[in-house]
Amino acid sequence: MIEIRGLRKRYGSLDVLQGIDAEITTGHVTGIVGPNAAGKTTLIKSILGLTRSDEGSIKVDSVRVNGDETYRRKIGYMPQIARFPSNLTGAELLAMLRELRPDVKDIDDELVRTFGLGLELTKKLNDLSGGTKQKINAVAAFLFRPSLLILDEPTAGLDPRSARILKDKILDERRSGRTFIITSHVMSELEELADNVIFISEGRVRFSGSIDQIKRLTRQVNLERAVAELMDQEVAA
Amino acid sequence: MIREVAKPQVRNVLRSRWLLCYVAFFVLATEGLLRFTGEDARTLLSLANVVLFVVPLMTIVYGTIYLYNSREFVELLLAQPLKRRTVFAGLYLGLAVPLTAAFVAGVSIPFLLHGIDPEVRTAFATMLAGGSALTLVFTGIAFCVALRFEDRLTGLGAALAVWLVLALVYDGTLLFIVAMFSDHALEKSLLAASFANPIDLVRVALLLQFDISALMGYTGAVFSRFFSGSAGLAAISAALAFWVGAPLAVGLMAFNRKDL
C-alpha cells in the first residue's frame, strides 16, 4: 500500500504537483493517466525518491519515504528512456545490478528467454536498437522479484509481439500478488492491465477509482473515451 | 557498494575511444620529446608544461560530458537500494580512476621502454603524482559544473571557462598585477595566490624538483624561495588534498538535492 498525502513539487515557477492525495493498493495494477506534462513522471519519481518533494508525504507500506534507501529493495523500476553506459554489454549491466543486491538469490530472468535476448546481451549496449534496450530495461525491473513494480510507459518502442510478452508478464506477476504502478499513453493497454486508474491533470488528482467507475462516471464504453471525456471537462471548466 | 557502482563504469570508460586517444596523446608526446631532446630532464620539463595544460582540460571537458551522458544511468542507480553518497562516490571513482590510469600509462610507457635516468626519478614521480592530483581535482570540478547547470551546452561552456581561468587567465592576471605594482613587496600575497589555484600548486611542486624557477611563471619563482624540500611538498600536498575534497563536498551537496 502506498499512501500519498498533500504532495507538492515546484520546478522554478512551474507548479508540477499541486497537492496530490492518492492511495495505491497492494496486489493491484494502478494506471496513472493524464495529459502531457500533468506530472505523471514526477509523481513516479517522487515515490522512488529520485525527486525530492517540497511538501507532503509518501508512505510505502507504512514507511515514510525520507531519504533512507532500504525501502527501494522491494521496488523494481522501468524508466521511460533506456540509456545505459555505451561500452558495456547488457550482461555486464545485469551483473552489476545483481552485485548491488548480493542478498537476493532468487533471480527472475524469465524475460531474457521470452524476449529471446540471449545473444543481444553479449553486444555493446550502444549497438542495440531502442526497442532492445527497452527490453533490457524491463528485464532489470523484474530481476529481483520486487513486490512493487513501477513502469513508466513500458511498451513504448516495443514491437507488438514484445509488447504482448511484457503485458503477459505483468498479468502473470499481478496474479502472484505484486503491485504495479503503470503510466501509459495507450489507454487500451491500461484497460487490459489495470484494475484502478488515477487521473492527474495540472498537478492534481481529478479521479481515482476502478476502471468500471470511471466508465460509469463518464458514461463511456471504454477507458480511452472515458479519459478523453474527463479531459474535455477539464478544458471546459 | 561503492566498488560495485564504480567497477562497471571503469570498464565502460576504459573501452571508450576518447580515453584511448588520451593515452595515445601522452605516449606520442613523451616519446617525441624523448627523441627530440635526447635527455630525460629536459623531456620532463617540457612534458610538465604539456601535462599542466592538457590534463585539466581533458578531465574537466570529458568529466562534464560524462556526467550529462550518464543521466539515465544515474537514475537507474538511484532506483536501487543505494544511498546517494554511495552512488556519487561510485560515479566519481568510476571516472577518476580510469582517467588517472590513462595519464600514468601514457607518460610512463615511453620512459619505461627507454629506461629512465636515475637522477630524474623523483622529478618523474612528482609529475605522475601531480598529473594524477590534477585529474582528481578536475574530475570533482567537472561534476560540480555538470550538477550546477541543467543545460549541457551551458555546462560545457562553464567547464571551459573554469579551465581557461585556472590554466591561463589566473597566472596572466598575477603577472599583470606584479608588473603594475613592481615597487611593492607582493611575495606573500603571491604565495597565497598560488594556493588558490590547483594548477599553480602542481606547477610549483614540479618546479621545486627542477630548480629552474624563472622558466615557469612568476608565482613559481616566489614559491621556490619560500619553500625548499619536504616542507614545501607537504604544504602543497595538503593544499591539493583540499582542492580534491572541496569540489567533492560541494558536488555531493548538489547531488543530494538533485531532482532526477
Short mmCIF file of C-alpha atoms in Angstrom, two decimals:
data_model
loop_
_atom_site.label_atom_id
_atom_site.label_comp_id
_atom_site.label_asym_id
_atom_site.label_seq_id
_atom_site.Cartn_x
_atom_site.Cartn_y
_atom_site.Cartn_z
CA MET A 1 0.00 0.00 0.00
CA ILE A 2 1.29 3.40 -0.96
CA GLU A 3 -0.22 6.48 0.66
CA ILE A 4 0.43 9.87 -0.83
CA ARG A 5 -0.70 12.92 1.12
CA GLY A 6 -0.59 16.54 0.02
CA LEU A 7 2.39 16.05 -2.27
CA ARG A 8 3.69 19.28 -3.79
CA LYS A 9 6.60 19.89 -6.13
CA ARG A 10 7.69 23.05 -7.89
CA TYR A 11 10.37 23.38 -10.54
CA GLY A 12 11.21 27.05 -10.50
CA SER A 13 7.98 28.81 -11.49
CA LEU A 14 6.40 25.54 -12.66
CA ASP A 15 3.92 24.03 -10.20
CA VAL A 16 4.18 20.39 -11.27
CA LEU A 17 2.42 18.70 -8.36
CA GLN A 18 -0.10 20.87 -6.51
CA GLY A 19 -1.14 18.68 -3.62
CA ILE A 20 -1.54 15.06 -4.70
CA ASP A 21 -3.57 12.73 -2.48
CA ALA A 22 -3.70 9.14 -3.62
CA GLU A 23 -3.65 5.56 -2.46
CA ILE A 24 -2.20 2.68 -4.39
CA THR A 25 -3.49 -0.65 -3.16
CA THR A 26 -1.32 -3.72 -2.77
CA GLY A 27 -1.78 -6.52 -5.26
CA HIS A 28 -3.44 -4.33 -7.86
CA VAL A 29 -2.35 -2.68 -11.05
CA THR A 30 -2.83 1.07 -10.91
CA GLY A 31 -2.64 3.08 -14.09
CA ILE A 32 -1.63 6.73 -13.89
CA VAL A 33 -3.10 8.72 -16.75
CA GLY A 34 -3.44 12.33 -17.71
CA PRO A 35 -2.50 14.86 -20.37
CA ASN A 36 1.12 15.52 -21.28
CA ALA A 37 3.03 17.43 -18.61
CA ALA A 38 0.39 16.59 -16.00
CA GLY A 39 3.04 15.43 -13.51
CA LYS A 40 2.83 11.65 -14.01
CA THR A 41 6.57 11.04 -14.23
CA THR A 42 7.27 13.49 -11.38
CA LEU A 43 4.82 11.55 -9.19
CA ILE A 44 6.51 8.24 -10.03
CA LYS A 45 9.95 9.70 -9.39
CA SER A 46 8.79 11.09 -6.06
CA ILE A 47 7.75 7.59 -4.98
CA LEU A 48 11.20 6.34 -5.99
CA GLY A 49 12.94 9.17 -4.15
CA LEU A 50 14.54 10.39 -7.39
CA THR A 51 12.69 13.68 -6.99
CA ARG A 52 12.52 15.42 -3.63
CA SER A 53 9.05 16.77 -2.94
CA ASP A 54 8.60 20.22 -1.39
CA GLU A 55 5.63 19.30 0.82
CA GLY A 56 3.54 16.32 1.74
CA SER A 57 4.38 12.72 2.45
CA ILE A 58 4.66 9.37 0.74
CA LYS A 59 4.43 6.14 2.70
CA VAL A 60 5.35 2.82 1.16
CA ASP A 61 3.95 0.01 3.36
CA SER A 62 3.70 2.49 6.26
CA VAL A 63 7.36 3.51 5.94
CA ARG A 64 7.80 7.15 5.11
CA VAL A 65 9.97 7.95 2.08
CA ASN A 66 12.55 10.34 3.52
CA GLY A 67 15.93 9.60 2.06
CA ASP A 68 16.51 6.20 3.61
CA GLU A 69 17.22 3.83 0.74
CA THR A 70 16.18 0.45 2.17
CA TYR A 71 12.53 0.61 1.03
CA ARG A 72 13.76 0.51 -2.56
CA ARG A 73 14.73 -3.13 -2.03
CA LYS A 74 11.16 -4.06 -2.83
CA ILE A 75 10.81 -1.80 -5.86
CA GLY A 76 11.57 -2.59 -9.48
CA TYR A 77 11.66 0.42 -11.81
CA MET A 78 11.46 0.59 -15.55
CA PRO A 79 12.18 4.16 -16.69
CA GLN A 80 10.78 5.66 -19.84
CA ILE A 81 14.11 6.20 -21.55
CA ALA A 82 16.63 3.38 -21.78
CA ARG A 83 20.14 4.83 -21.98
CA PHE A 84 22.99 2.90 -20.46
CA PRO A 85 26.80 3.22 -20.41
CA SER A 86 27.51 2.76 -24.10
CA ASN A 87 30.56 0.49 -23.93
CA LEU A 88 29.09 -2.09 -21.59
CA THR A 89 27.18 -5.18 -22.62
CA GLY A 90 23.68 -5.97 -21.40
CA ALA A 91 25.06 -8.94 -19.49
CA GLU A 92 27.55 -6.67 -17.68
CA LEU A 93 24.79 -4.24 -16.77
CA LEU A 94 22.60 -7.00 -15.33
CA ALA A 95 25.63 -8.43 -13.49
CA MET A 96 26.20 -5.02 -11.88
CA LEU A 97 22.58 -4.82 -10.74
CA ARG A 98 22.91 -8.25 -9.17
CA GLU A 99 26.13 -7.27 -7.40
CA LEU A 100 24.30 -4.29 -5.93
CA ARG A 101 21.84 -6.67 -4.26
CA PRO A 102 24.05 -9.58 -3.22
CA ASP A 103 21.46 -10.80 -0.70
CA VAL A 104 18.86 -11.55 -3.39
CA LYS A 105 19.47 -15.07 -4.65
CA ASP A 106 16.11 -15.72 -6.28
CA ILE A 107 16.54 -14.07 -9.68
CA ASP A 108 13.79 -13.76 -12.26
CA ASP A 109 15.30 -13.65 -15.74
CA GLU A 110 12.35 -15.23 -17.49
CA LEU A 111 12.07 -12.19 -19.78
CA VAL A 112 15.59 -12.82 -21.13
CA ARG A 113 14.26 -16.08 -22.53
CA THR A 114 10.82 -14.93 -23.63
CA PHE A 115 12.24 -11.84 -25.33
CA GLY A 116 14.98 -14.02 -26.87
CA LEU A 117 17.69 -11.66 -25.58
CA GLY A 118 20.46 -14.26 -25.13
CA LEU A 119 22.73 -13.14 -27.95
CA GLU A 120 21.83 -9.45 -27.62
CA LEU A 121 23.16 -9.40 -24.06
CA THR A 122 26.69 -10.08 -25.31
CA LYS A 123 26.68 -6.96 -27.53
CA LYS A 124 27.62 -3.43 -26.52
CA LEU A 125 24.56 -1.50 -25.36
CA ASN A 126 25.42 1.26 -27.79
CA ASP A 127 24.96 -1.10 -30.73
CA LEU A 128 21.45 -2.15 -29.67
CA SER A 129 18.22 -0.70 -31.02
CA GLY A 130 15.98 1.39 -28.76
CA GLY A 131 13.50 -1.46 -28.52
CA THR A 132 16.14 -3.97 -27.44
CA LYS A 133 17.42 -1.57 -24.78
CA GLN A 134 13.85 -1.16 -23.57
CA LYS A 135 13.62 -4.95 -23.24
CA ILE A 136 16.78 -4.99 -21.09
CA ASN A 137 15.17 -2.22 -19.04
CA ALA A 138 12.18 -4.49 -18.48
CA VAL A 139 14.40 -7.43 -17.50
CA ALA A 140 16.12 -5.19 -14.93
CA ALA A 141 12.79 -4.15 -13.40
CA PHE A 142 11.59 -7.72 -12.84
CA LEU A 143 15.02 -9.16 -11.94
CA PHE A 144 14.71 -9.23 -8.15
CA ARG A 145 11.03 -10.27 -7.92
CA PRO A 146 10.11 -6.92 -6.32
CA SER A 147 6.74 -6.63 -4.60
CA LEU A 148 6.19 -3.21 -6.21
CA LEU A 149 6.89 -2.53 -9.87
CA ILE A 150 6.88 0.98 -11.27
CA LEU A 151 6.73 1.03 -15.06
CA ASP A 152 6.90 4.33 -16.97
CA GLU A 153 5.48 3.84 -20.48
CA PRO A 154 6.58 0.21 -20.50
CA THR A 155 5.57 -0.75 -24.04
CA ALA A 156 6.76 2.44 -25.77
CA GLY A 157 9.17 1.41 -28.50
CA LEU A 158 8.36 -2.30 -28.31
CA ASP A 159 7.03 -4.22 -31.30
CA PRO A 160 3.56 -5.81 -30.87
CA ARG A 161 4.95 -9.24 -30.06
CA SER A 162 7.37 -7.94 -27.42
CA ALA A 163 4.66 -5.70 -26.00
CA ARG A 164 2.44 -8.77 -25.64
CA ILE A 165 5.22 -10.70 -23.91
CA LEU A 166 5.69 -7.85 -21.45
CA LYS A 167 1.96 -7.49 -20.81
CA ASP A 168 1.64 -11.25 -20.22
CA LYS A 169 4.49 -10.98 -17.74
CA ILE A 170 2.75 -8.12 -15.94
CA LEU A 171 -0.51 -10.10 -15.72
CA ASP A 172 1.37 -13.19 -14.52
CA GLU A 173 3.13 -11.28 -11.77
CA ARG A 174 -0.06 -9.49 -10.79
CA ARG A 175 -1.65 -12.90 -10.22
CA SER A 176 1.13 -13.74 -7.80
CA GLY A 177 0.20 -10.67 -5.76
CA ARG A 178 2.61 -7.98 -6.92
CA THR A 179 1.64 -4.33 -7.01
CA PHE A 180 2.08 -2.31 -10.20
CA ILE A 181 2.09 1.37 -10.99
CA ILE A 182 1.99 1.95 -14.73
CA THR A 183 1.87 5.12 -16.76
CA SER A 184 0.87 4.82 -20.37
CA HIS A 185 -0.49 6.86 -23.21
CA VAL A 186 -2.05 3.72 -24.67
CA MET A 187 -5.44 3.53 -22.95
CA SER A 188 -6.42 0.18 -24.46
CA GLU A 189 -3.30 -1.25 -22.87
CA LEU A 190 -4.20 0.08 -19.43
CA GLU A 191 -7.73 -1.19 -19.84
CA GLU A 192 -6.22 -4.63 -20.40
CA LEU A 193 -3.79 -4.44 -17.48
CA ALA A 194 -5.06 -2.10 -14.81
CA ASP A 195 -7.61 -2.51 -12.03
CA ASN A 196 -7.56 1.12 -10.95
CA VAL A 197 -6.86 4.44 -12.58
CA ILE A 198 -5.58 7.68 -11.17
CA PHE A 199 -6.26 10.59 -13.48
CA ILE A 200 -3.96 13.55 -12.96
CA SER A 201 -4.29 16.93 -14.56
CA GLU A 202 -2.30 20.08 -13.86
CA GLY A 203 -0.72 18.55 -10.81
CA ARG A 204 -3.92 17.40 -9.07
CA VAL A 205 -5.78 14.12 -8.84
CA ARG A 206 -9.08 14.55 -10.72
CA PHE A 207 -10.24 10.96 -10.48
CA SER A 208 -9.17 7.92 -8.55
CA GLY A 209 -11.03 4.62 -8.70
CA SER A 210 -11.63 1.47 -10.68
CA ILE A 211 -11.86 1.34 -14.44
CA ASP A 212 -15.56 0.45 -14.19
CA GLN A 213 -16.15 3.50 -12.03
CA ILE A 214 -14.51 5.90 -14.46
CA LYS A 215 -16.53 4.43 -17.32
CA ARG A 216 -19.79 4.70 -15.38
CA LEU A 217 -19.00 8.23 -14.21
CA THR A 218 -18.37 9.46 -17.74
CA ARG A 219 -20.93 7.12 -19.36
CA GLN A 220 -18.36 5.92 -21.88
CA VAL A 221 -17.77 2.44 -23.29
CA ASN A 222 -14.02 2.27 -22.85
CA LEU A 223 -11.17 3.80 -20.88
CA GLU A 224 -9.84 5.87 -23.75
CA ARG A 225 -13.21 7.61 -24.25
CA ALA A 226 -13.68 7.94 -20.50
CA VAL A 227 -10.32 9.66 -20.01
CA ALA A 228 -10.90 11.84 -23.07
CA GLU A 229 -14.25 12.85 -21.58
CA LEU A 230 -12.57 13.82 -18.31
CA MET A 231 -10.04 15.87 -20.23
CA ASP A 232 -12.90 17.60 -22.09
CA GLN A 233 -14.50 18.50 -18.78
CA GLU A 234 -11.15 19.90 -17.60
CA VAL A 235 -10.90 22.13 -20.64
CA ALA A 236 -14.50 23.28 -20.27
CA ALA A 237 -14.09 24.09 -16.58
CA MET B 1 28.80 -0.91 -2.61
CA ILE B 2 30.92 1.99 -3.94
CA ARG B 3 33.18 -0.54 -5.61
CA GLU B 4 30.26 -2.30 -7.27
CA VAL B 5 28.97 1.02 -8.60
CA ALA B 6 32.39 2.15 -9.84
CA LYS B 7 33.56 -1.11 -11.42
CA PRO B 8 31.27 -1.26 -14.47
CA GLN B 9 31.94 2.42 -15.15
CA VAL B 10 35.69 1.95 -15.02
CA ARG B 11 35.22 -0.79 -17.60
CA ASN B 12 32.96 1.46 -19.66
CA VAL B 13 35.39 4.40 -19.66
CA LEU B 14 38.44 2.20 -20.35
CA ARG B 15 36.71 1.00 -23.53
CA SER B 16 35.91 4.50 -24.75
CA ARG B 17 37.66 5.80 -27.83
CA TRP B 18 38.39 9.15 -26.18
CA LEU B 19 40.36 7.50 -23.43
CA LEU B 20 42.41 5.58 -25.98
CA CYS B 21 43.19 8.88 -27.74
CA TYR B 22 44.20 10.38 -24.39
CA VAL B 23 46.69 7.56 -23.72
CA ALA B 24 47.98 7.75 -27.29
CA PHE B 25 48.46 11.51 -26.99
CA PHE B 26 50.70 11.18 -23.94
CA VAL B 27 52.63 8.25 -25.41
CA LEU B 28 53.33 10.23 -28.58
CA ALA B 29 54.14 13.48 -26.75
CA THR B 30 56.53 11.76 -24.33
CA GLU B 31 58.16 9.62 -27.00
CA GLY B 32 58.52 12.64 -29.28
CA LEU B 33 60.13 14.77 -26.58
CA LEU B 34 62.46 11.96 -25.56
CA ARG B 35 63.68 11.60 -29.12
CA PHE B 36 63.80 15.33 -29.78
CA THR B 37 65.68 16.42 -26.67
CA GLY B 38 67.55 13.15 -26.17
CA GLU B 39 67.63 13.93 -22.47
CA ASP B 40 65.30 12.84 -19.65
CA ALA B 41 65.45 16.05 -17.59
CA ARG B 42 64.59 18.35 -20.48
CA THR B 43 61.89 15.97 -21.66
CA LEU B 44 60.30 16.05 -18.23
CA LEU B 45 60.41 19.82 -18.10
CA SER B 46 58.69 20.21 -21.47
CA LEU B 47 56.29 17.41 -20.65
CA ALA B 48 55.38 19.12 -17.38
CA ASN B 49 54.06 22.12 -19.30
CA VAL B 50 52.01 19.83 -21.54
CA VAL B 51 50.61 17.99 -18.51
CA LEU B 52 49.66 21.21 -16.69
CA PHE B 53 47.75 22.29 -19.77
CA VAL B 54 46.20 19.09 -21.13
CA VAL B 55 45.26 17.08 -18.03
CA PRO B 56 42.91 19.72 -16.56
CA LEU B 57 41.38 20.42 -19.98
CA MET B 58 40.72 16.79 -20.89
CA THR B 59 39.48 15.92 -17.40
CA ILE B 60 37.05 18.82 -17.00
CA VAL B 61 35.60 18.50 -20.51
CA TYR B 62 35.35 14.72 -20.50
CA GLY B 63 34.04 14.67 -16.93
CA THR B 64 31.31 17.21 -17.62
CA ILE B 65 30.12 15.43 -20.77
CA TYR B 66 30.35 12.09 -18.98
CA LEU B 67 28.01 13.13 -16.21
CA TYR B 68 25.49 14.62 -18.66
CA ASN B 69 25.55 11.39 -20.68
CA SER B 70 25.10 9.30 -17.53
CA ARG B 71 21.84 10.94 -16.53
CA GLU B 72 19.64 7.90 -17.20
CA PHE B 73 22.25 5.56 -15.75
CA VAL B 74 22.35 7.65 -12.57
CA GLU B 75 18.56 7.38 -12.44
CA LEU B 76 18.83 3.61 -12.71
CA LEU B 77 21.41 3.52 -9.91
CA LEU B 78 19.35 5.75 -7.63
CA ALA B 79 16.32 3.49 -8.11
CA GLN B 80 18.38 0.73 -6.48
CA PRO B 81 18.62 0.46 -2.70
CA LEU B 82 21.71 2.71 -2.59
CA LYS B 83 22.47 5.87 -0.69
CA ARG B 84 23.03 8.96 -2.79
CA ARG B 85 26.54 9.40 -1.44
CA THR B 86 27.39 5.82 -2.44
CA VAL B 87 26.23 6.49 -5.99
CA PHE B 88 28.14 9.80 -6.04
CA ALA B 89 31.36 8.22 -4.82
CA GLY B 90 30.94 5.37 -7.30
CA LEU B 91 30.40 7.80 -10.17
CA TYR B 92 33.46 9.84 -9.17
CA LEU B 93 35.80 6.88 -8.81
CA GLY B 94 34.34 5.25 -11.92
CA LEU B 95 35.66 8.21 -13.90
CA ALA B 96 38.69 9.43 -11.93
CA VAL B 97 40.35 6.01 -11.73
CA PRO B 98 40.45 5.27 -15.49
CA LEU B 99 41.45 8.88 -16.31
CA THR B 100 44.33 8.73 -13.83
CA ALA B 101 45.37 5.31 -15.11
CA ALA B 102 45.33 6.60 -18.69
CA PHE B 103 47.56 9.57 -17.84
CA VAL B 104 50.02 7.48 -15.83
CA ALA B 105 50.18 4.79 -18.52
CA GLY B 106 50.58 7.36 -21.32
CA VAL B 107 53.63 9.12 -19.86
CA SER B 108 55.17 6.01 -18.28
CA ILE B 109 55.22 3.67 -21.26
CA PRO B 110 57.87 5.58 -23.28
CA PHE B 111 60.03 6.17 -20.19
CA LEU B 112 59.85 2.50 -19.24
CA LEU B 113 60.75 1.44 -22.77
CA HIS B 114 63.75 3.78 -22.91
CA GLY B 115 64.80 3.24 -19.31
CA ILE B 116 64.74 6.26 -17.02
CA ASP B 117 67.74 8.26 -15.86
CA PRO B 118 68.11 7.64 -12.05
CA GLU B 119 68.77 11.35 -11.48
CA VAL B 120 65.30 12.41 -12.61
CA ARG B 121 63.37 9.65 -10.87
CA THR B 122 61.99 11.97 -8.17
CA ALA B 123 61.02 14.56 -10.75
CA PHE B 124 59.29 11.86 -12.79
CA ALA B 125 57.43 10.56 -9.75
CA THR B 126 56.41 14.13 -8.85
CA MET B 127 55.00 14.61 -12.32
CA LEU B 128 52.99 11.39 -12.12
CA ALA B 129 51.65 12.43 -8.71
CA GLY B 130 50.95 15.99 -9.86
CA GLY B 131 49.11 14.90 -13.00
CA SER B 132 47.11 12.37 -11.02
CA ALA B 133 46.22 15.01 -8.42
CA LEU B 134 45.04 17.36 -11.17
CA THR B 135 42.89 14.54 -12.57
CA LEU B 136 41.26 14.04 -9.17
CA VAL B 137 40.73 17.79 -8.70
CA PHE B 138 39.25 18.45 -12.13
CA THR B 139 37.01 15.40 -12.14
CA GLY B 140 35.43 16.85 -8.98
CA ILE B 141 35.14 20.32 -10.54
CA ALA B 142 33.59 18.76 -13.67
CA PHE B 143 30.95 17.06 -11.51
CA CYS B 144 30.18 20.34 -9.75
CA VAL B 145 29.74 22.11 -13.08
CA ALA B 146 27.54 19.37 -14.55
CA LEU B 147 25.37 19.31 -11.43
CA ARG B 148 25.11 23.10 -11.31
CA PHE B 149 23.89 23.58 -14.89
CA GLU B 150 20.87 21.69 -16.17
CA ASP B 151 21.64 22.54 -19.81
CA ARG B 152 24.61 20.65 -21.19
CA LEU B 153 25.82 23.34 -23.58
CA THR B 154 25.88 25.92 -20.79
CA GLY B 155 27.64 23.36 -18.62
CA LEU B 156 30.28 22.64 -21.22
CA GLY B 157 30.82 26.38 -21.67
CA ALA B 158 31.21 26.83 -17.92
CA ALA B 159 33.68 23.91 -17.78
CA LEU B 160 35.81 25.50 -20.49
CA ALA B 161 35.60 28.87 -18.73
CA VAL B 162 36.81 27.34 -15.45
CA TRP B 163 39.70 25.71 -17.25
CA LEU B 164 40.58 28.90 -19.10
CA VAL B 165 40.64 30.90 -15.88
CA LEU B 166 42.72 28.40 -13.90
CA ALA B 167 45.11 27.46 -16.72
CA LEU B 168 45.73 30.84 -18.34
CA VAL B 169 43.88 33.89 -17.05
CA TYR B 170 44.88 33.41 -13.42
CA ASP B 171 48.62 33.40 -14.00
CA GLY B 172 48.34 36.17 -16.57
CA THR B 173 46.44 38.37 -14.12
CA LEU B 174 49.00 37.71 -11.38
CA LEU B 175 51.82 38.67 -13.72
CA PHE B 176 49.95 41.82 -14.70
CA ILE B 177 49.41 42.81 -11.07
CA VAL B 178 53.05 42.17 -10.27
CA ALA B 179 54.14 44.35 -13.18
CA MET B 180 51.75 47.12 -12.11
CA PHE B 181 52.96 47.16 -8.55
CA SER B 182 56.58 46.30 -9.16
CA ASP B 183 57.77 48.66 -6.42
CA HIS B 184 55.72 46.85 -3.73
CA ALA B 185 56.68 43.65 -1.96
CA LEU B 186 53.97 41.29 -3.15
CA GLU B 187 55.63 37.99 -2.48
CA LYS B 188 53.46 36.91 0.42
CA SER B 189 50.26 37.72 -1.48
CA LEU B 190 51.58 35.82 -4.46
CA LEU B 191 52.31 32.87 -2.25
CA ALA B 192 48.71 32.87 -1.08
CA ALA B 193 47.58 33.32 -4.66
CA SER B 194 49.25 30.13 -5.84
CA PHE B 195 47.46 28.16 -3.14
CA ALA B 196 44.19 29.33 -4.65
CA ASN B 197 44.88 27.60 -7.97
CA PRO B 198 45.47 23.82 -8.18
CA ILE B 199 47.34 24.09 -11.47
CA ASP B 200 49.76 26.61 -9.92
CA LEU B 201 50.25 24.30 -6.96
CA VAL B 202 51.30 21.40 -9.18
CA ARG B 203 53.46 23.75 -11.24
CA VAL B 204 55.28 24.81 -8.10
CA ALA B 205 55.70 21.21 -6.93
CA LEU B 206 57.34 20.33 -10.24
CA LEU B 207 59.39 23.48 -10.16
CA LEU B 208 60.89 22.60 -6.80
CA GLN B 209 62.15 19.40 -8.43
CA PHE B 210 63.85 21.12 -11.36
CA ASP B 211 65.19 24.18 -9.57
CA ILE B 212 64.72 26.44 -12.53
CA SER B 213 62.04 28.73 -11.22
CA ALA B 214 62.37 31.52 -13.75
CA LEU B 215 61.18 29.29 -16.58
CA MET B 216 57.80 28.57 -15.09
CA GLY B 217 55.99 31.73 -14.17
CA TYR B 218 56.38 34.35 -11.54
CA THR B 219 54.48 32.57 -8.77
CA GLY B 220 56.84 29.65 -9.12
CA ALA B 221 59.84 31.90 -8.63
CA VAL B 222 58.43 33.27 -5.40
CA PHE B 223 57.43 29.87 -4.18
CA SER B 224 60.78 28.15 -4.59
CA ARG B 225 62.37 30.85 -2.47
CA PHE B 226 59.90 30.26 0.36
CA PHE B 227 59.87 26.51 0.27
CA SER B 228 62.60 24.06 -0.18
CA GLY B 229 62.47 20.30 0.19
CA SER B 230 59.91 18.36 2.12
CA ALA B 231 58.21 21.28 3.92
CA GLY B 232 57.18 22.79 0.60
CA LEU B 233 55.95 19.48 -0.78
CA ALA B 234 53.96 18.79 2.36
CA ALA B 235 52.27 22.19 2.17
CA ILE B 236 51.47 21.66 -1.49
CA SER B 237 50.14 18.16 -0.86
CA ALA B 238 47.87 19.41 1.90
CA ALA B 239 46.57 22.21 -0.32
CA LEU B 240 45.97 19.77 -3.18
CA ALA B 241 44.09 17.43 -0.87
CA PHE B 242 41.85 20.38 -0.02
CA TRP B 243 41.39 21.02 -3.74
CA VAL B 244 40.31 17.42 -4.27
CA GLY B 245 37.97 17.47 -1.29
CA ALA B 246 36.27 20.86 -1.68
CA PRO B 247 34.65 20.28 -5.11
CA LEU B 248 33.61 16.81 -3.97
CA ALA B 249 31.90 18.21 -0.89
CA VAL B 250 30.13 20.87 -2.95
CA GLY B 251 29.22 18.30 -5.62
CA LEU B 252 27.84 15.84 -3.09
CA MET B 253 25.63 18.53 -1.56
CA ALA B 254 24.27 19.36 -5.01
CA PHE B 255 23.82 15.67 -5.81
CA ASN B 256 21.87 15.11 -2.59
CA ARG B 257 19.43 17.85 -3.50
CA LYS B 258 19.22 16.96 -7.17
CA ASP B 259 15.92 16.01 -8.77
CA LEU B 260 16.38 13.45 -11.50
#
